[in-house]
Coordinates of C-alpha atoms in Angstrom, one line a residue:
Chain U
M9 CA 20.7 32.5 -116.9
T10 CA 19.3 35.9 -117.8
G11 CA 18.1 36.7 -121.2
G12 CA 15.1 34.3 -121.3
A13 CA 16.9 31.9 -123.6
A14 CA 17.9 29.5 -120.8
I15 CA 18.2 25.9 -122.0
Q16 CA 16.2 23.4 -120.0
R17 CA 18.1 20.7 -118.1
M18 CA 17.5 17.0 -118.0
P19 CA 18.3 15.5 -114.7
T20 CA 20.8 12.6 -115.2
G21 CA 19.8 10.9 -112.0
I22 CA 23.5 10.3 -111.3
S23 CA 24.0 10.9 -107.6
G24 CA 25.3 14.4 -107.0
F25 CA 25.9 15.3 -110.7
D26 CA 22.7 17.3 -111.1
D27 CA 23.7 19.5 -108.3
V28 CA 27.1 20.2 -109.9
A29 CA 25.4 20.7 -113.3
V30 CA 22.6 22.8 -111.8
G31 CA 19.8 20.6 -113.0
G32 CA 21.4 18.2 -115.4
L33 CA 22.4 18.1 -119.0
P34 CA 21.1 20.6 -121.6
V35 CA 17.9 19.1 -123.0
G36 CA 17.9 18.1 -126.6
R37 CA 21.6 18.7 -126.9
S38 CA 24.7 16.6 -127.1
T39 CA 27.2 16.7 -124.2
L40 CA 30.8 15.5 -124.7
V41 CA 32.1 13.4 -121.8
S42 CA 35.8 13.1 -122.1
G43 CA 38.2 11.1 -120.1
T44 CA 41.3 8.9 -120.1
T45 CA 41.1 5.1 -120.1
G46 CA 39.5 3.9 -116.9
S47 CA 38.2 7.4 -115.9
G48 CA 34.6 6.3 -115.8
K49 CA 33.2 7.9 -118.9
T50 CA 31.5 4.8 -120.1
L51 CA 30.0 4.3 -116.7
F52 CA 28.7 7.9 -116.9
A53 CA 27.1 7.0 -120.2
V54 CA 25.6 3.7 -119.1
E55 CA 24.3 5.3 -115.9
F56 CA 22.8 8.3 -117.7
L57 CA 20.6 5.8 -119.6
A58 CA 19.9 3.5 -116.7
R59 CA 18.8 6.2 -114.3
G60 CA 16.6 7.6 -117.1
V61 CA 14.8 4.2 -117.3
M62 CA 14.7 3.6 -113.6
R63 CA 13.8 7.0 -112.3
Y64 CA 12.2 9.0 -115.1
D65 CA 10.8 6.3 -117.3
E66 CA 12.7 7.7 -120.2
P67 CA 13.8 5.1 -122.8
G68 CA 17.4 5.2 -124.0
V69 CA 19.5 4.2 -127.0
F70 CA 23.1 3.1 -126.5
V71 CA 25.3 3.2 -129.6
A72 CA 28.2 0.9 -128.7
F73 CA 31.4 1.4 -130.6
D74 CA 33.9 0.4 -128.0
E75 CA 32.5 -2.5 -126.1
T76 CA 30.0 -5.0 -127.4
P77 CA 26.4 -4.9 -126.0
D78 CA 27.2 -8.2 -124.2
D79 CA 30.1 -6.6 -122.4
I80 CA 28.0 -3.6 -121.4
R81 CA 25.2 -5.7 -120.1
R82 CA 27.6 -7.8 -118.1
N83 CA 29.4 -4.8 -116.6
A84 CA 26.2 -3.0 -115.8
A85 CA 24.8 -6.1 -114.0
F86 CA 27.4 -5.4 -111.3
L87 CA 25.7 -2.2 -110.5
G88 CA 22.3 -3.9 -110.5
F89 CA 21.2 -2.7 -113.9
D90 CA 19.2 -5.3 -115.7
I91 CA 19.7 -4.1 -119.2
A92 CA 18.3 -7.2 -120.9
R93 CA 15.0 -6.8 -119.1
W94 CA 14.8 -3.1 -120.1
E95 CA 15.5 -4.2 -123.7
A96 CA 12.6 -6.7 -123.5
D97 CA 10.4 -4.0 -122.0
G98 CA 11.3 -1.6 -124.9
K99 CA 13.1 0.8 -122.6
W100 CA 16.6 0.3 -123.8
M101 CA 18.0 -0.4 -127.2
F102 CA 21.5 -1.1 -128.4
V103 CA 22.8 0.0 -131.8
D104 CA 25.7 -2.4 -132.0
A105 CA 28.6 -0.7 -133.7
A106 CA 31.4 -2.6 -132.1
A107 CA 34.1 -3.9 -134.4
D108 CA 33.6 -7.4 -135.7
I109 CA 37.0 -8.9 -135.9
S110 CA 35.7 -12.1 -137.6
E111 CA 34.9 -10.3 -140.8
E112 CA 37.5 -8.7 -143.0
S113 CA 36.8 -5.5 -144.6
L114 CA 38.4 -3.0 -147.0
T115 CA 37.7 0.6 -147.8
V116 CA 37.7 1.7 -151.5
G117 CA 36.6 5.2 -152.4
T118 CA 34.4 7.5 -150.5
F119 CA 31.6 6.7 -148.1
D120 CA 29.5 8.2 -145.4
L121 CA 27.9 7.0 -142.1
G122 CA 24.4 7.1 -143.5
A123 CA 23.6 3.5 -142.4
L124 CA 24.6 4.3 -138.8
M125 CA 22.4 7.3 -138.8
A126 CA 19.5 5.3 -140.3
R127 CA 20.0 2.7 -137.5
I128 CA 20.1 5.3 -134.8
D129 CA 17.0 7.0 -136.2
R130 CA 15.2 3.7 -136.3
A131 CA 16.1 2.8 -132.7
V132 CA 15.2 6.2 -131.3
R133 CA 11.8 6.1 -133.0
Q134 CA 11.1 2.5 -132.2
I135 CA 11.3 2.9 -128.4
G136 CA 10.5 6.6 -128.2
A137 CA 14.0 7.3 -126.8
R138 CA 14.6 10.5 -124.8
R139 CA 18.2 9.7 -124.0
L140 CA 21.1 8.5 -126.2
C141 CA 24.7 7.6 -125.6
L142 CA 27.4 7.0 -128.1
D143 CA 30.5 5.3 -126.6
S144 CA 32.9 6.4 -128.0
L145 CA 33.7 9.0 -130.7
G146 CA 37.4 8.0 -130.5
A147 CA 36.5 4.4 -131.6
V148 CA 34.9 5.8 -134.8
F149 CA 38.1 7.5 -135.6
V150 CA 40.1 4.3 -135.0
R151 CA 37.7 2.3 -137.2
F152 CA 37.8 4.6 -140.2
R153 CA 41.0 6.1 -141.3
D154 CA 39.8 9.2 -143.2
R155 CA 39.8 11.7 -140.3
E156 CA 38.3 14.6 -142.3
L157 CA 35.5 12.4 -143.6
I158 CA 34.7 11.2 -140.1
R159 CA 34.8 14.6 -138.6
H160 CA 32.3 15.7 -141.2
E161 CA 30.1 12.7 -140.6
L162 CA 30.1 13.1 -136.8
L163 CA 29.1 16.7 -137.2
R164 CA 26.2 15.5 -139.4
L165 CA 25.4 12.9 -136.8
I166 CA 25.1 15.5 -134.1
H167 CA 22.7 17.5 -136.2
V168 CA 20.7 14.4 -136.7
L169 CA 20.6 13.8 -133.0
G170 CA 19.4 17.3 -132.5
S171 CA 16.5 16.8 -134.8
L172 CA 15.5 13.6 -133.0
D173 CA 14.7 15.4 -129.8
V174 CA 17.1 13.3 -127.6
T175 CA 19.5 14.4 -125.0
S176 CA 22.8 12.8 -125.8
V177 CA 26.0 11.9 -124.1
L178 CA 29.0 11.3 -126.4
T179 CA 32.1 10.0 -124.8
T180 CA 35.6 10.5 -126.1
E181 CA 39.2 9.7 -125.1
R182 CA 41.8 11.9 -123.7
D183 CA 45.6 11.1 -123.5
E184 CA 46.4 12.9 -120.3
E185 CA 44.5 14.3 -117.3
Y186 CA 45.5 17.9 -117.8
G187 CA 45.9 18.4 -121.6
N188 CA 43.6 18.7 -124.6
V189 CA 40.0 18.1 -124.1
S190 CA 40.1 15.1 -126.4
R191 CA 42.4 13.0 -128.5
H192 CA 41.0 13.7 -131.9
G193 CA 39.9 17.2 -131.6
V194 CA 36.3 16.1 -131.9
E195 CA 35.3 18.4 -129.1
E196 CA 35.0 21.2 -131.7
F197 CA 31.7 19.6 -132.8
V198 CA 30.1 19.8 -129.4
L199 CA 31.9 22.7 -128.0
D200 CA 28.7 23.8 -126.3
N201 CA 28.7 21.2 -123.5
V202 CA 31.8 19.5 -122.2
V203 CA 32.3 17.4 -119.1
I204 CA 35.7 15.9 -118.1
V205 CA 36.1 12.9 -115.9
R206 CA 39.6 12.3 -114.4
N207 CA 41.3 9.4 -112.7
I208 CA 44.4 10.8 -111.1
L209 CA 47.0 8.6 -109.5
L210 CA 49.3 10.7 -107.3
N211 CA 51.7 9.1 -104.8
E212 CA 49.8 5.8 -105.2
R213 CA 46.6 7.5 -104.2
R214 CA 43.7 7.5 -106.6
R215 CA 41.5 10.5 -107.0
R216 CA 38.5 10.5 -109.3
T217 CA 37.0 13.8 -110.2
I218 CA 34.3 15.2 -112.6
E219 CA 34.3 18.7 -114.0
V220 CA 31.7 20.5 -116.1
V221 CA 33.9 22.5 -118.4
K222 CA 31.1 24.4 -120.1
F223 CA 27.4 24.3 -120.7
R224 CA 25.9 26.5 -123.3
G225 CA 23.5 29.2 -122.1
G226 CA 23.5 28.1 -118.5
T227 CA 25.2 28.0 -115.2
H228 CA 27.1 25.2 -113.6
R229 CA 29.4 24.8 -110.7
T230 CA 33.0 25.1 -111.5
G231 CA 36.0 23.1 -110.5
E232 CA 36.7 19.4 -110.1
W233 CA 34.3 17.4 -108.0
L234 CA 35.3 14.2 -106.2
F235 CA 33.4 11.1 -107.1
T236 CA 33.6 7.4 -106.4
I237 CA 32.1 4.3 -107.9
D238 CA 29.9 2.4 -105.5
Q239 CA 28.5 -1.1 -105.8
T240 CA 25.0 0.1 -104.7
D241 CA 24.7 3.7 -105.9
G242 CA 26.9 3.6 -109.0
M243 CA 28.7 6.8 -109.7
V244 CA 28.5 9.1 -106.7
I245 CA 29.7 12.7 -107.0
I246 CA 30.5 13.9 -103.5
P247 CA 28.7 17.1 -102.8
L248 CA 30.7 19.9 -101.1
A249 CA 28.0 21.8 -99.3
L250 CA 29.7 23.0 -96.2
L251 CA 30.5 26.4 -97.7
A252 CA 26.9 27.1 -98.6
P253 CA 25.2 29.5 -96.3
R254 CA 23.2 27.9 -93.5
E255 CA 19.6 28.7 -93.4
R256 CA 19.5 28.7 -89.7
A257 CA 22.0 28.0 -86.9
S258 CA 21.2 26.1 -83.8
Q259 CA 21.2 28.1 -80.5
E260 CA 21.0 24.9 -78.4
R261 CA 24.2 23.9 -76.5
V262 CA 25.3 20.4 -75.9
C263 CA 28.0 19.0 -73.6
T264 CA 31.4 17.9 -74.9
G265 CA 31.6 15.2 -72.2
N266 CA 34.0 17.2 -70.1
S267 CA 32.3 19.9 -67.9
Q268 CA 35.5 21.9 -67.6
L269 CA 35.9 22.0 -71.4
D270 CA 32.2 23.0 -71.6
A271 CA 33.0 25.9 -69.3
M272 CA 35.9 26.9 -71.5
L273 CA 33.5 26.9 -74.4
D274 CA 31.0 29.2 -72.6
G275 CA 28.6 26.4 -71.8
G276 CA 29.3 23.6 -74.3
V277 CA 29.1 23.7 -78.1
F278 CA 26.1 24.5 -80.4
R279 CA 24.3 21.4 -81.5
D280 CA 25.2 21.9 -85.1
A281 CA 28.8 22.5 -84.4
V282 CA 31.7 20.8 -86.2
I283 CA 34.7 20.6 -83.8
L284 CA 38.3 20.0 -84.7
L285 CA 40.5 18.7 -81.9
T286 CA 44.2 18.6 -82.7
G287 CA 47.0 17.2 -80.6
P288 CA 50.0 14.9 -80.8
L289 CA 50.0 11.2 -80.0
G290 CA 48.9 10.5 -76.4
A291 CA 47.8 14.0 -75.7
G292 CA 44.2 12.9 -75.0
K293 CA 42.4 13.0 -78.4
T294 CA 40.9 9.6 -78.3
L295 CA 40.0 10.1 -74.6
S296 CA 38.2 13.4 -75.5
A297 CA 36.4 11.6 -78.4
L298 CA 35.2 8.8 -76.0
Q299 CA 34.0 11.4 -73.5
F300 CA 32.2 13.2 -76.3
A301 CA 30.5 9.9 -77.2
D302 CA 29.7 9.3 -73.5
A303 CA 28.0 12.6 -73.3
A304 CA 25.6 11.5 -76.0
F305 CA 25.0 8.2 -74.2
R306 CA 24.2 10.0 -70.9
A307 CA 21.8 12.3 -72.8
G308 CA 20.1 9.3 -74.3
E309 CA 21.3 10.2 -77.8
R310 CA 22.8 8.1 -80.6
C311 CA 26.4 8.5 -81.5
L312 CA 28.3 7.2 -84.5
F313 CA 32.0 6.6 -83.8
H314 CA 34.5 5.9 -86.5
A315 CA 37.9 4.9 -85.2
F316 CA 40.9 4.6 -87.6
D317 CA 43.8 4.6 -85.2
E318 CA 42.9 1.6 -83.1
T319 CA 41.1 -1.7 -83.3
R320 CA 37.8 -2.2 -81.6
D321 CA 39.4 -4.1 -78.8
Q322 CA 42.1 -1.5 -78.2
L323 CA 39.4 1.2 -78.1
S324 CA 37.4 -0.8 -75.5
R325 CA 40.5 -1.2 -73.4
S326 CA 41.5 2.4 -73.6
A327 CA 37.9 3.4 -72.6
A328 CA 37.9 1.0 -69.7
G329 CA 41.2 2.6 -68.5
W330 CA 39.4 5.9 -68.2
G331 CA 36.3 4.5 -66.5
L332 CA 34.1 4.3 -69.7
D333 CA 32.3 1.0 -70.6
L334 CA 32.3 1.1 -74.4
D335 CA 30.7 -2.3 -74.7
A336 CA 27.8 -1.4 -72.5
M337 CA 27.3 1.8 -74.4
E338 CA 27.2 0.0 -77.6
A339 CA 24.9 -2.7 -76.2
S340 CA 22.4 0.0 -75.3
G341 CA 22.0 0.7 -79.0
L342 CA 22.9 4.3 -78.6
L343 CA 26.5 3.9 -79.7
R344 CA 27.7 2.4 -83.0
V345 CA 31.5 2.0 -83.3
T346 CA 33.3 1.2 -86.5
A347 CA 36.9 0.6 -86.0
A348 CA 38.9 -0.1 -89.1
Y349 CA 42.3 0.7 -90.4
P350 CA 42.1 3.5 -93.0
E351 CA 43.8 1.3 -95.6
V352 CA 40.7 -0.9 -95.7
A353 CA 38.7 1.6 -97.9
S354 CA 39.3 4.8 -99.8
V355 CA 38.2 8.0 -98.2
E356 CA 35.5 8.4 -100.8
D357 CA 34.1 5.0 -99.9
R358 CA 34.3 5.9 -96.3
F359 CA 32.3 8.9 -96.9
L360 CA 29.5 6.9 -98.6
Q361 CA 29.5 4.4 -95.7
I362 CA 29.2 7.2 -93.1
R363 CA 26.5 8.9 -95.1
R364 CA 24.5 5.7 -95.3
E365 CA 25.0 5.1 -91.5
I366 CA 23.8 8.6 -90.8
R367 CA 20.7 7.9 -92.9
D368 CA 20.0 4.5 -91.2
F369 CA 21.1 5.2 -87.7
A370 CA 20.2 8.9 -87.4
P371 CA 22.9 9.8 -84.8
A372 CA 22.9 13.0 -82.8
R373 CA 26.7 12.9 -82.8
L374 CA 29.5 11.8 -85.0
V375 CA 33.1 11.2 -84.1
I376 CA 36.0 10.7 -86.6
D377 CA 39.1 9.6 -84.8
S378 CA 41.3 10.6 -86.5
L379 CA 41.5 12.5 -89.8
S380 CA 45.3 12.1 -89.7
A381 CA 44.8 8.3 -90.1
L382 CA 42.7 8.9 -93.2
E383 CA 45.3 11.3 -94.5
R384 CA 47.5 8.3 -95.0
R385 CA 45.0 6.9 -97.5
S386 CA 44.2 10.1 -99.5
S387 CA 45.5 13.1 -101.2
P388 CA 45.3 16.3 -99.1
R389 CA 42.7 17.7 -101.4
T390 CA 40.6 14.5 -101.0
L391 CA 40.7 14.7 -97.3
L392 CA 39.7 18.3 -97.4
D393 CA 36.8 17.4 -99.7
F394 CA 35.8 14.6 -97.3
V395 CA 35.5 17.0 -94.4
I396 CA 33.6 19.5 -96.5
A397 CA 31.2 16.9 -97.8
L398 CA 30.7 15.4 -94.4
G399 CA 30.3 18.8 -92.9
G400 CA 27.5 19.6 -95.3
I401 CA 25.5 16.6 -94.1
V402 CA 26.1 16.9 -90.4
R403 CA 25.3 20.6 -90.4
Q404 CA 22.1 20.0 -92.2
D405 CA 21.0 17.3 -89.8
E406 CA 22.4 19.1 -86.8
I407 CA 24.7 16.3 -85.9
T408 CA 27.4 17.5 -83.4
T409 CA 30.6 16.3 -85.0
L410 CA 34.1 15.9 -83.6
F411 CA 37.1 15.4 -85.8
T412 CA 40.4 14.7 -84.2
A413 CA 43.7 15.2 -86.0
A414 CA 47.4 15.3 -85.3
P415 CA 48.8 18.8 -85.4
A416 CA 49.3 20.2 -88.9
G417 CA 52.9 20.0 -90.2
V418 CA 54.6 23.0 -91.6
G419 CA 52.6 24.1 -94.6
T420 CA 51.8 20.7 -96.0
S421 CA 48.8 19.4 -94.2
P422 CA 45.2 19.9 -95.1
I423 CA 44.4 20.0 -91.4
T424 CA 45.3 23.7 -91.4
E425 CA 42.7 24.3 -94.0
I426 CA 40.2 22.2 -92.3
A427 CA 40.6 24.3 -89.2
N428 CA 39.2 27.2 -91.2
L429 CA 36.0 25.2 -92.0
T430 CA 35.1 24.0 -88.5
D431 CA 33.2 25.9 -85.9
V432 CA 35.3 25.1 -82.9
T433 CA 39.0 24.4 -82.8
I434 CA 40.6 22.9 -79.7
L435 CA 44.3 22.3 -79.3
L436 CA 45.9 19.7 -77.0
Q437 CA 49.6 20.0 -76.6
Y438 CA 52.6 18.8 -74.5
V439 CA 54.5 21.4 -72.7
D440 CA 57.9 21.2 -71.0
G441 CA 57.3 21.2 -67.3
T442 CA 59.9 21.6 -64.6
A443 CA 60.0 17.9 -63.7
A444 CA 57.8 16.1 -66.2
V445 CA 56.1 16.4 -69.5
Q446 CA 52.7 18.1 -68.9
R447 CA 49.7 18.6 -71.1
A448 CA 47.9 21.8 -72.0
I449 CA 44.6 22.7 -73.7
A450 CA 43.5 25.8 -75.4
V451 CA 40.3 26.7 -77.3
L452 CA 41.4 28.6 -80.5
Q453 CA 38.0 29.5 -81.8
T454 CA 34.3 29.1 -81.3
R455 CA 32.2 30.5 -84.0
G456 CA 29.2 32.5 -82.8
S457 CA 30.3 32.3 -79.2
G458 CA 32.8 33.5 -76.7
H459 CA 35.4 31.2 -75.1
D460 CA 38.1 31.0 -72.6
H461 CA 41.4 32.3 -74.1
A462 CA 43.6 30.8 -71.4
I463 CA 46.0 27.9 -71.9
R464 CA 45.1 25.5 -69.2
Q465 CA 46.7 22.5 -67.5
V466 CA 45.4 19.1 -68.4
S467 CA 45.8 15.9 -66.4
I468 CA 44.6 12.5 -67.3
D469 CA 43.9 9.7 -64.8
S470 CA 41.6 6.7 -64.4
A471 CA 38.6 9.0 -64.2
G472 CA 39.4 10.7 -67.5
M473 CA 40.6 14.2 -68.4
H474 CA 40.8 17.0 -66.0
I475 CA 41.3 20.6 -67.0
G476 CA 42.9 22.8 -64.4
D477 CA 44.3 26.3 -63.9
P478 CA 45.8 28.5 -66.6
Y479 CA 49.5 28.2 -67.0
P480 CA 50.9 31.4 -65.5
G481 CA 52.9 33.9 -67.4
V482 CA 53.8 34.2 -71.0
F483 CA 53.5 30.9 -72.7
R484 CA 53.5 29.5 -76.2
I485 CA 51.9 26.3 -77.3
L486 CA 50.7 27.2 -80.8
P487 CA 52.4 25.4 -83.6
E488 CA 54.7 27.2 -86.0
T489 CA 52.0 27.3 -88.7
A490 CA 49.1 28.6 -86.6
T491 CA 46.0 26.6 -86.7
M492 CA 44.4 29.8 -85.7
P493 CA 41.7 30.8 -88.2
A494 CA 41.4 34.2 -89.7
H495 CA 38.0 34.9 -88.3
P496 CA 37.7 37.6 -85.6
H497 CA 36.4 36.4 -82.3
R498 CA 33.7 37.9 -80.3
G499 CA 34.6 39.2 -76.8
T500 CA 36.7 37.2 -74.4
T501 CA 34.9 35.3 -71.7
G502 CA 36.5 35.0 -68.4
L503 CA 36.5 31.6 -66.7
G504 CA 36.4 31.1 -63.0
P505 CA 37.8 28.2 -61.2
D506 CA 35.8 25.2 -62.2
G507 CA 33.6 23.5 -59.7
Chain M
M2 CA 39.7 -22.5 -156.1
S3 CA 36.0 -21.9 -156.8
T4 CA 34.6 -23.7 -159.9
P5 CA 33.0 -21.4 -162.4
M6 CA 29.6 -22.7 -161.5
T7 CA 29.6 -21.3 -158.0
T8 CA 27.0 -18.5 -157.6
Y9 CA 28.4 -15.4 -156.0
S10 CA 25.9 -13.5 -153.9
F11 CA 26.4 -9.8 -153.0
R12 CA 24.4 -7.5 -150.9
L13 CA 24.9 -3.8 -151.4
Y14 CA 23.8 -1.3 -148.7
V15 CA 23.2 2.3 -149.6
V16 CA 21.3 5.2 -148.2
G17 CA 18.9 6.9 -150.7
Q18 CA 19.4 7.5 -154.4
T19 CA 22.6 9.5 -154.2
P20 CA 25.3 9.7 -156.9
R21 CA 27.6 7.7 -154.5
S22 CA 25.0 4.9 -154.3
A23 CA 24.6 4.9 -158.0
S24 CA 28.3 4.6 -158.7
A25 CA 28.8 1.9 -156.1
A26 CA 26.0 -0.1 -157.8
S27 CA 27.3 0.4 -161.3
N28 CA 30.9 -0.5 -160.2
L29 CA 29.7 -3.7 -158.5
R30 CA 27.6 -4.7 -161.6
G31 CA 30.6 -4.0 -163.8
L32 CA 32.8 -6.3 -161.7
C33 CA 30.3 -9.1 -161.8
D34 CA 29.7 -8.8 -165.5
T35 CA 33.5 -9.0 -166.0
Y36 CA 34.4 -11.8 -163.6
L37 CA 31.2 -13.6 -162.8
P38 CA 29.1 -13.6 -166.0
G39 CA 25.9 -15.5 -165.4
C40 CA 26.7 -16.7 -161.9
H41 CA 26.1 -13.8 -159.6
E42 CA 23.3 -12.1 -157.8
I43 CA 23.1 -8.6 -156.4
E44 CA 20.6 -7.4 -153.8
V45 CA 20.5 -3.6 -153.2
I46 CA 19.3 -2.5 -149.8
D47 CA 18.4 1.1 -148.9
A48 CA 19.2 1.5 -145.2
A49 CA 17.0 4.6 -145.1
T50 CA 13.9 2.5 -145.7
R51 CA 15.1 -0.8 -144.2
P52 CA 17.3 0.2 -141.2
D53 CA 16.4 -3.2 -139.7
L54 CA 18.3 -5.0 -142.4
A55 CA 21.3 -2.6 -141.8
E56 CA 21.0 -3.4 -138.2
E57 CA 21.2 -7.2 -138.8
E58 CA 24.5 -6.9 -140.6
R59 CA 25.6 -4.0 -138.3
I60 CA 26.3 -1.7 -141.2
L61 CA 27.8 1.7 -140.3
A62 CA 29.1 3.1 -143.5
T63 CA 27.4 3.3 -146.9
P64 CA 27.9 2.2 -149.5
T65 CA 29.0 -1.2 -148.1
V66 CA 29.0 -4.4 -150.2
I67 CA 29.1 -7.8 -148.5
R68 CA 30.0 -11.0 -150.3
V69 CA 27.4 -13.3 -148.6
A70 CA 28.2 -16.4 -150.7
P71 CA 30.3 -18.3 -150.9
L72 CA 31.6 -18.0 -147.4
P73 CA 33.6 -16.5 -145.8
K74 CA 32.0 -13.1 -145.8
F75 CA 33.9 -10.2 -147.0
R76 CA 32.8 -6.6 -146.9
V77 CA 34.1 -3.6 -148.8
I78 CA 33.2 0.0 -147.8
G79 CA 33.1 2.8 -150.2
D80 CA 32.0 3.6 -153.8
L81 CA 34.1 0.7 -155.2
S82 CA 35.8 3.2 -157.5
D83 CA 39.0 1.0 -157.8
Q84 CA 37.4 -2.1 -159.3
G85 CA 40.7 -4.1 -159.5
R86 CA 41.3 -3.8 -155.8
V87 CA 37.7 -4.7 -155.0
A88 CA 37.8 -7.8 -157.2
R89 CA 41.0 -9.0 -155.6
F90 CA 39.7 -8.4 -152.1
L91 CA 36.4 -10.2 -152.8
G92 CA 38.4 -13.2 -154.1
L93 CA 36.6 -13.2 -157.5
P94 CA 37.7 -16.1 -159.8
G95 CA 40.3 -15.1 -162.4
V96 CA 41.8 -12.4 -160.3
N97 CA 45.3 -12.7 -158.9
A98 CA 44.6 -13.1 -155.2
A99 CA 48.3 -13.0 -154.3
S100 CA 48.6 -9.4 -155.1
P101 CA 49.4 -6.9 -152.3
D102 CA 45.8 -5.7 -152.4
G103 CA 44.4 -9.1 -151.4
P104 CA 42.4 -9.5 -148.2
E105 CA 43.9 -7.3 -145.6
R106 CA 44.0 -7.3 -141.8

C-alpha cells in the first residue's frame, strides 16, 4: 500500500494462501478466521502453526478451547504433523483450555480471564513463540455466560497478544455461509483482519472456499478461492493464475496430430496454447484427443492423458480402431494415461493429482477428456476454477493442453465461459446430410494467429479423422448460445485443398 | 456426611493484588471460619507469578477457588460474593445441600 505505513506480512506456509493474502497474515496482529462447523477453520489454525515450525522455524502456541490437545495431536497426525515431537523440541506448546466435564463448577460474582492471559503469556515467553492460535472464540462464549464480560475480556486478550509480538489466528463460528461474519459478534474486536472459510453443499456437490474479507493497511486478492484438504499437502488453496498477464508467449508451433487440422490452424497451435474442443457424443472428440497424444509420441515428447469418459480398456480399444496403439505408446514411457470415472475424486483433488503429475512427469502435452464428465462431479463455478487453475500451470510450463467438452447447453454450462479463457476453440458437430448424418468441423478462434473460417466436412475411418472440403453455401452449425468468444480475430486465412 | 474432623483444603487462584482478589479471599475465609472452624486450609496462588500452577489446574478465570480435599473436586469462579451459594455448592458441612443452588450441571 502507499503511505509508507504498510504492515508487514507473515507467510503462513499454507499452500496458495499467501498468494491470495499477498504475502501472508499481518505481522504482530490478530486475524479472525470465521467459518461454519466443518469448514476447515481449525485446520487453518493448526496448519498455520505447523508450517511455522516446519518451514520457518517459528515456534507456536495453540490455545485449545474446542478440542483437547490430544484430539488436536491425533487429527494433525493424519496430515503428517508430529506435534508431540515439536512439543518435546520446544517448538509447540498447548494452553489447554478445553472444558473438563469431570469437574463441576459454579460462577458466583464477577471474574476476569486473568489466569488464561497469564498462561498464554508464560507459554509464549517459554518457547519464544512467533505464532499463536486460539480455537475458538465461540467456545469461550459458550463456557462463560456473561457475554459482555467475555467481550471485554477478549478485547483485553487481543491487546495482550499485540504486546507479546505474536501473529495470531483466532477462529470463530458462523451460523450460515452467507450471513454475519460470526455468531457472537466478536469480529468487532478484530475488525482489522478477517478471513472466512466456507463449506458449501449445493446439489450434493461440496465446494470449499476461503476469502480474505479485509486486511488492515494492505492489499489482498478479493473473492472466494477454492481450496481442498489433501492428505499430503494439507489445506491447498487453488491458485487461479490464468488471467494474469503472461510474461512471454511462445511462437513455436506444434502439431495437433491431424495435418489437415494443423492447416486450418495456420500451421498447428502455439506450444503454450490451451485448446477447447467441443462436440456431441461420437463426433470425434476422443479420437482427436488420441491423435493429439500421438503427435506428442511421434515428436518424442511426453503426454499426460486424463480420460473420464471411458475405462482404460475402452480407450485402448477405441484407439486400436483408429490405428493407434495406446499400449505401445504408454510402454515407451512417453504417454501416461489415467482413466477414472469422475465420481472417484472431487475436481479439486483431481487438480492436485494432475499438478503433482505435471511436476513429476514433466509432460509437453496434457489432455483432459472430457470436462463434461467432470462437470457431473462439480459445481459450474468449481469446474471453471479448475480450468483456470490448470491453465495457469500449463501456460507457465508451456504444456500444450487439450480440453474436450460436450457442447454448452443453453445458458447453463460453464463450458461457454471456459471457451473465453482458452486460446483455440474448435467445434465438431453433426449436420443433416442428404442421405446420412455427416460431421463438420470449424475453428472458432485462435488467439494470436489466423485460421481457416470454413466449416469443413469430417469423416472418420480406421485410419482416423479426415477433414475435407468446406460445406458449400450458407450453413449453420453454431449452437444457439454461441461458443464464439468476444475477441476480435486477426485476418482470415485462406486454406487450399489439403495435400 | 463428612465428620467434623475432616480437613477441608482450598486453593484460591487470583491474578495480582486487585480488589476482586481481595474480596474473593476474604469471602472464602469468612465461609471457612463460619462452617469449618479449625479444620480448613487455604492456599492463595497468584497466577501472574506462578502461571505454571494455573496451567496445572487449567485455570482460565480468576478468581477461582478449588476444593481440593476432600474429593471430589469442585470449583467456583468469581469473587464469591454470595457466600450462601458458594457454601452449598462446595458441600460444606452444616449447609443444606438439597437446596436448588447445590452442585449444578
